[in-house]
Every structure is written in C-alpha cells, then in structure tokens.
Short mmCIF file of C-alpha atoms in Angstrom, two decimals:
data_model
loop_
_atom_site.label_atom_id
_atom_site.label_comp_id
_atom_site.label_asym_id
_atom_site.label_seq_id
_atom_site.Cartn_x
_atom_site.Cartn_y
_atom_site.Cartn_z
CA MET A 1 12.25 -6.72 -1.89
CA SER A 2 12.43 -5.65 1.75
CA ILE A 3 9.28 -5.84 3.84
CA SER A 4 8.72 -3.28 6.55
CA LYS A 5 7.31 -4.17 9.93
CA GLY A 6 3.87 -2.71 9.10
CA SER A 7 3.53 -4.28 5.64
CA ASP A 8 1.74 -7.35 6.85
CA GLY A 9 -0.61 -5.33 9.07
CA PHE A 10 -1.01 -5.64 12.80
CA THR A 11 -2.54 -8.13 15.15
CA LYS A 12 -5.64 -7.75 17.35
CA GLU A 13 -3.35 -6.83 20.31
CA TYR A 14 -1.93 -3.83 18.39
CA TRP A 15 -5.40 -2.48 17.63
CA ASP A 16 -6.73 -3.09 21.13
CA VAL A 17 -3.79 -1.25 22.73
CA ASN A 18 -3.24 1.62 20.26
CA TYR A 19 -6.91 2.19 19.44
CA SER A 20 -8.41 1.70 22.92
CA SER A 21 -10.29 5.00 22.63
CA PRO A 22 -10.95 5.30 18.90
CA ASP A 23 -13.60 8.04 19.21
CA GLU A 24 -10.97 10.42 20.51
CA MET A 25 -8.55 9.76 17.61
CA ASP A 26 -7.90 11.99 14.63
CA GLY A 27 -9.55 10.54 11.56
CA ILE A 28 -12.08 8.60 13.60
CA GLY A 29 -13.98 10.76 16.02
CA ASN A 30 -13.71 13.75 13.60
CA ALA A 31 -13.89 11.72 10.29
CA GLU A 32 -16.92 13.69 9.22
CA ASN A 33 -15.00 16.96 9.65
CA HIS A 34 -12.14 15.62 7.54
CA ALA A 35 -14.53 14.62 4.77
CA LYS A 36 -16.25 17.93 4.76
CA TYR A 37 -12.92 19.73 4.65
CA ILE A 38 -11.74 17.72 1.59
CA LYS A 39 -15.16 18.26 -0.14
CA ALA A 40 -15.16 22.00 0.56
CA THR A 41 -11.57 22.51 -0.61
CA LEU A 42 -12.15 20.71 -3.88
CA ASP A 43 -15.52 22.25 -4.44
CA LEU A 44 -14.08 25.67 -4.21
CA ASP A 45 -12.28 25.07 -7.49
CA TYR A 46 -15.10 22.87 -9.01
CA ILE A 47 -13.03 19.67 -8.95
CA ASP A 48 -15.13 16.61 -9.59
CA ILE A 49 -14.52 13.45 -7.56
CA SER A 50 -16.12 10.35 -9.01
CA SER A 51 -13.77 7.65 -7.68
CA VAL A 52 -12.13 7.16 -4.29
CA ALA A 53 -9.41 4.80 -2.97
CA ASP A 54 -8.34 4.42 0.67
CA LEU A 55 -4.89 2.97 0.92
CA GLY A 56 -4.92 1.60 4.42
CA PHE A 57 -8.44 2.19 5.78
CA GLY A 58 -7.92 0.80 9.29
CA LEU A 59 -11.20 0.89 11.15
CA GLY A 60 -12.81 2.44 8.07
CA HIS A 61 -14.41 5.57 9.55
CA LEU A 62 -12.66 8.18 7.42
CA PHE A 63 -13.16 6.04 4.31
CA GLN A 64 -16.86 5.78 5.03
CA ALA A 65 -17.25 9.48 5.74
CA VAL A 66 -15.51 10.41 2.49
CA MET A 67 -17.69 8.08 0.51
CA LYS A 68 -20.77 9.56 2.17
CA GLU A 69 -19.60 13.00 1.28
CA PHE A 70 -18.70 12.45 -2.37
CA ILE A 71 -20.96 9.41 -3.24
CA PRO A 72 -18.40 8.09 -5.79
CA TYR A 73 -19.47 5.65 -8.46
CA ARG A 74 -16.36 3.59 -7.82
CA ALA A 75 -14.44 3.06 -4.62
CA LEU A 76 -11.57 0.76 -3.47
CA GLY A 77 -10.07 0.10 -0.10
CA ILE A 78 -7.01 -1.77 1.04
CA GLU A 79 -6.00 -2.80 4.53
CA PRO A 80 -3.23 -5.17 5.49
CA SER A 81 -4.44 -5.96 9.06
CA LYS A 82 -6.78 -8.91 8.75
CA PHE A 83 -8.31 -8.24 12.15
CA VAL A 84 -9.76 -4.91 11.29
CA PHE A 85 -10.25 -5.78 7.60
CA ASP A 86 -12.65 -8.55 8.64
CA GLN A 87 -14.49 -6.14 11.03
CA VAL A 88 -14.97 -3.51 8.40
CA LYS A 89 -16.08 -5.99 5.76
CA LYS A 90 -18.58 -7.44 8.16
CA ARG A 91 -19.87 -4.08 9.26
CA GLY A 92 -20.24 -2.63 5.79
CA ILE A 93 -19.14 0.86 5.05
CA SER A 94 -20.64 1.79 1.68
CA PRO A 95 -23.21 4.54 2.34
CA VAL A 96 -25.17 3.94 -0.86
CA GLU A 97 -25.77 0.84 -3.15
CA SER A 98 -24.80 2.89 -6.27
CA THR A 99 -21.10 2.93 -5.20
CA SER A 100 -19.17 -0.07 -6.60
CA LEU A 101 -16.96 -0.80 -3.57
CA LYS A 102 -14.20 -3.39 -3.53
CA LEU A 103 -12.08 -4.14 -0.47
CA TYR A 104 -8.83 -5.98 -0.45
CA ASN A 105 -6.81 -7.45 2.44
CA MET A 106 -3.36 -6.25 1.25
CA ASP A 107 -0.70 -3.69 1.92
CA LEU A 108 0.18 -0.52 0.03
CA LEU A 109 3.40 -1.92 -1.47
CA SER A 110 1.64 -5.00 -2.84
CA TRP A 111 -1.13 -2.86 -4.31
CA CYS A 112 1.41 -0.71 -6.10
CA GLN A 113 3.22 -3.73 -7.45
CA ASP A 114 0.02 -5.50 -8.54
CA ALA A 115 -0.64 -4.98 -12.30
CA ARG A 116 -4.38 -5.52 -11.75
CA PHE A 117 -4.75 -2.13 -10.21
CA VAL A 118 -3.85 0.29 -13.09
CA LYS A 119 -7.07 2.33 -13.11
CA HIS A 120 -6.57 5.75 -11.69
CA PHE A 121 -8.75 7.31 -8.93
CA ASP A 122 -9.79 10.95 -8.56
CA LEU A 123 -9.13 10.95 -4.82
CA GLY A 124 -6.91 8.86 -2.65
CA ILE A 125 -6.72 8.60 1.09
CA CYS A 126 -3.42 7.65 2.70
CA THR A 127 -3.27 8.55 6.38
CA SER A 128 -0.73 7.20 8.87
CA VAL A 129 0.70 4.61 6.52
CA PHE A 130 4.10 5.87 5.33
CA GLN A 131 5.66 5.64 8.79
CA TYR A 132 5.53 1.87 8.51
CA LEU A 133 7.31 1.75 5.14
CA SER A 134 11.05 1.61 4.74
CA ASP A 135 12.90 4.35 2.74
CA GLU A 136 13.12 2.07 -0.20
CA GLU A 137 9.43 1.23 -0.16
CA VAL A 138 8.47 4.93 0.18
CA ARG A 139 10.50 5.73 -2.96
CA GLU A 140 8.94 2.77 -4.84
CA VAL A 141 5.36 3.65 -3.88
CA LEU A 142 5.31 7.36 -4.49
CA PRO A 143 5.70 7.45 -8.32
CA ILE A 144 3.02 4.77 -8.67
CA LEU A 145 0.66 6.64 -6.41
CA ALA A 146 1.15 9.68 -8.59
CA LYS A 147 0.07 7.73 -11.63
CA ARG A 148 -2.95 6.14 -9.96
CA ILE A 149 -4.18 8.98 -7.79
CA LYS A 150 -4.95 12.53 -9.02
CA TYR A 151 -5.49 14.01 -5.60
CA LEU A 152 -4.20 12.47 -2.40
CA TYR A 153 -5.34 13.17 1.12
CA PHE A 154 -2.15 12.37 2.97
CA SER A 155 -0.78 12.45 6.49
CA VAL A 156 2.30 10.95 8.27
CA PRO A 157 3.79 11.85 11.57
CA THR A 158 7.20 13.37 11.52
CA ASP A 159 9.91 12.66 14.13
CA LYS A 160 8.84 15.75 16.20
CA GLU A 161 5.22 14.64 16.11
CA LEU A 162 6.16 11.19 17.28
CA ASP A 163 8.00 12.81 20.16
CA ARG A 164 4.91 14.78 21.02
CA GLN A 165 2.82 11.66 21.08
CA ILE A 166 5.16 10.29 23.73
CA GLU A 167 5.29 13.56 25.77
CA ASP A 168 1.63 14.61 25.55
CA LEU A 169 -0.26 11.40 25.09
CA GLU A 170 2.20 8.91 26.68
CA PHE A 171 1.89 6.87 23.50
CA LYS A 172 4.90 5.35 21.68
CA ASP A 173 4.31 3.64 18.33
CA GLU A 174 7.05 0.91 18.41
CA TYR A 175 6.57 0.25 14.66
CA ALA A 176 6.73 3.85 13.39
CA ILE A 177 9.94 4.85 11.49
CA ARG A 178 11.23 8.26 12.49
CA ARG A 179 11.83 10.70 9.73
CA SER A 180 12.08 14.51 9.51
CA LYS A 181 9.63 16.85 7.76
CA SER A 182 12.34 17.78 5.24
CA TRP A 183 12.96 14.10 4.35
CA TYR A 184 9.24 13.54 3.56
CA GLN A 185 8.88 16.80 1.64
CA LYS A 186 11.95 16.01 -0.48
CA GLU A 187 10.58 12.65 -1.52
CA ILE A 188 6.96 13.78 -1.91
CA LYS A 189 7.75 16.82 -4.04
CA LYS A 190 9.32 14.59 -6.72
CA HIS A 191 5.84 13.30 -7.52
CA PHE A 192 3.19 15.52 -5.92
CA THR A 193 2.50 19.22 -5.44
CA PHE A 194 1.42 20.49 -1.96
CA VAL A 195 -1.80 22.47 -2.62
CA SER A 196 -3.43 22.56 0.76
CA SER A 197 -3.28 21.14 4.28
CA ARG A 198 -2.96 17.34 3.68
CA ILE A 199 -4.03 17.64 0.01
CA LEU A 200 -1.50 16.65 -2.61
CA GLU A 201 -1.87 16.98 -6.39
CA SER A 202 -0.25 14.47 -8.70
CA LYS A 203 2.54 15.84 -10.90
CA PHE A 204 1.88 13.01 -13.30
CA HIS A 205 -1.60 14.37 -14.04
CA PHE A 206 -1.17 18.04 -13.45
CA LYS A 207 1.18 20.94 -13.74
CA GLU A 208 0.77 24.68 -13.22
CA GLU A 209 -0.64 25.15 -16.76
CA ASN A 210 -3.53 22.70 -16.33
CA THR A 211 -4.21 22.43 -12.60
CA PHE A 212 -7.72 23.18 -11.47
CA PHE A 213 -6.50 24.85 -8.20
CA THR A 214 -6.45 28.59 -8.85
CA ASP A 215 -4.11 29.85 -6.02
CA LEU A 216 -0.77 29.19 -7.63
CA LEU A 217 0.97 31.20 -4.92
CA PHE A 218 0.38 28.37 -2.47
CA ARG A 219 1.82 25.57 -4.59
CA PHE A 220 5.18 24.15 -3.61
#
C-alpha cells in the first residue's frame, strides 16, 4: 500500500504557516454559512440527517457548525494531524450532550480500510482532503465512502484552482497533488451523483428511482 504525503497528517509548522489567518479561510470563517447551506438544501427535499461524519476535520470549525445545525444523535470525526487533533479534542466541539461524538486520530485511507467502521452515516464532510491522496488511494477510498456515506459534502481544489491560489493569494501548497476537473469528475461519478454545489449522493444507496432529490434535470 502506498502512503501519500498527507496521509500521516501535518506538523505544527504546516498549520502555523498555512492557517496563519484561519478566520479568513473558506470553511472556517464562513463555517456557519456552509452548514446552513447544507441544511437548507437537504431540508428542501425533506431529507433527514441523524448521523454525521467529518473525514478530516482539521481545526474542527465546519464540523462543529454542521453538528450545531443538524444536532445528530451520532457523529464521528477523523483527523490525521495530531497537532490539531489534540487541539480540537481539548477544546471540545460537540454543541449538545445528546450527540454521541467519537474522534479518531487517523487518516481517511486507514478509516476506509478499518473494518470497525462499517456503520453508514447520513451525511459526510470531506473538504480539502483528496488533494493529499495518490491516484490509487482515491480509487480505493471512493467506493468505500459510497457505502458508508449517503450524502457527502465534498470539495477539492483542481489544478486551475491551485494556480489561482498561487497567483491571487501567493500561497502554494507543496503537498497538494495537481489534477484536472475532468479527472476528479470521472472517478467520482463511478460512485456518487452530483446533485448540488459540493453535495454528492451515493450511488450505492440511491439511484434516480429512489432518490429524495426532486430535480432530476440537475443530476449528472
């Protein structure tokens, strides 16, 4: 099994440099807006979310906002970087005591390969993780995610977006693997349906005949 550079997480230096102004970053400063968007989109078609998994929660702000919005009875979070994992665990991110929350210091590939984690979740969060996985790891992870996650809130920067980070923000992620939009779409569409901005629906759990999303025109 090959291990990508990001599989073991990143050191304190990485987080200090790349997250020096976290409040200005997507998914942190606007975490509440992301959570409200997910809730509103799913509520529109009366989709119930009772369990949530964040598959690389980082500083934990988006995960916390999503749990606050949905109040799931069961939640799980994984994060390979021990530095931020320890911070989040110490800070505490569960908004209510009724949520059974479990946090694990592990990477996405290990979570997919671990037979302990076979229960599926209604909603998964996987933002800015795939750019640190090799091609082989992406292809190994996707079918397992489709089995364990019904709806996935997903993002990954394409090669053009990584270029824009350099040009507009003067930020270069040395660990990020460059891939095109078409590459990601080809691999993702084998296992998930694109139903909205960042929202994917598992093809293992749903197809056009039983999906809860009503606008079939926008599925691809």
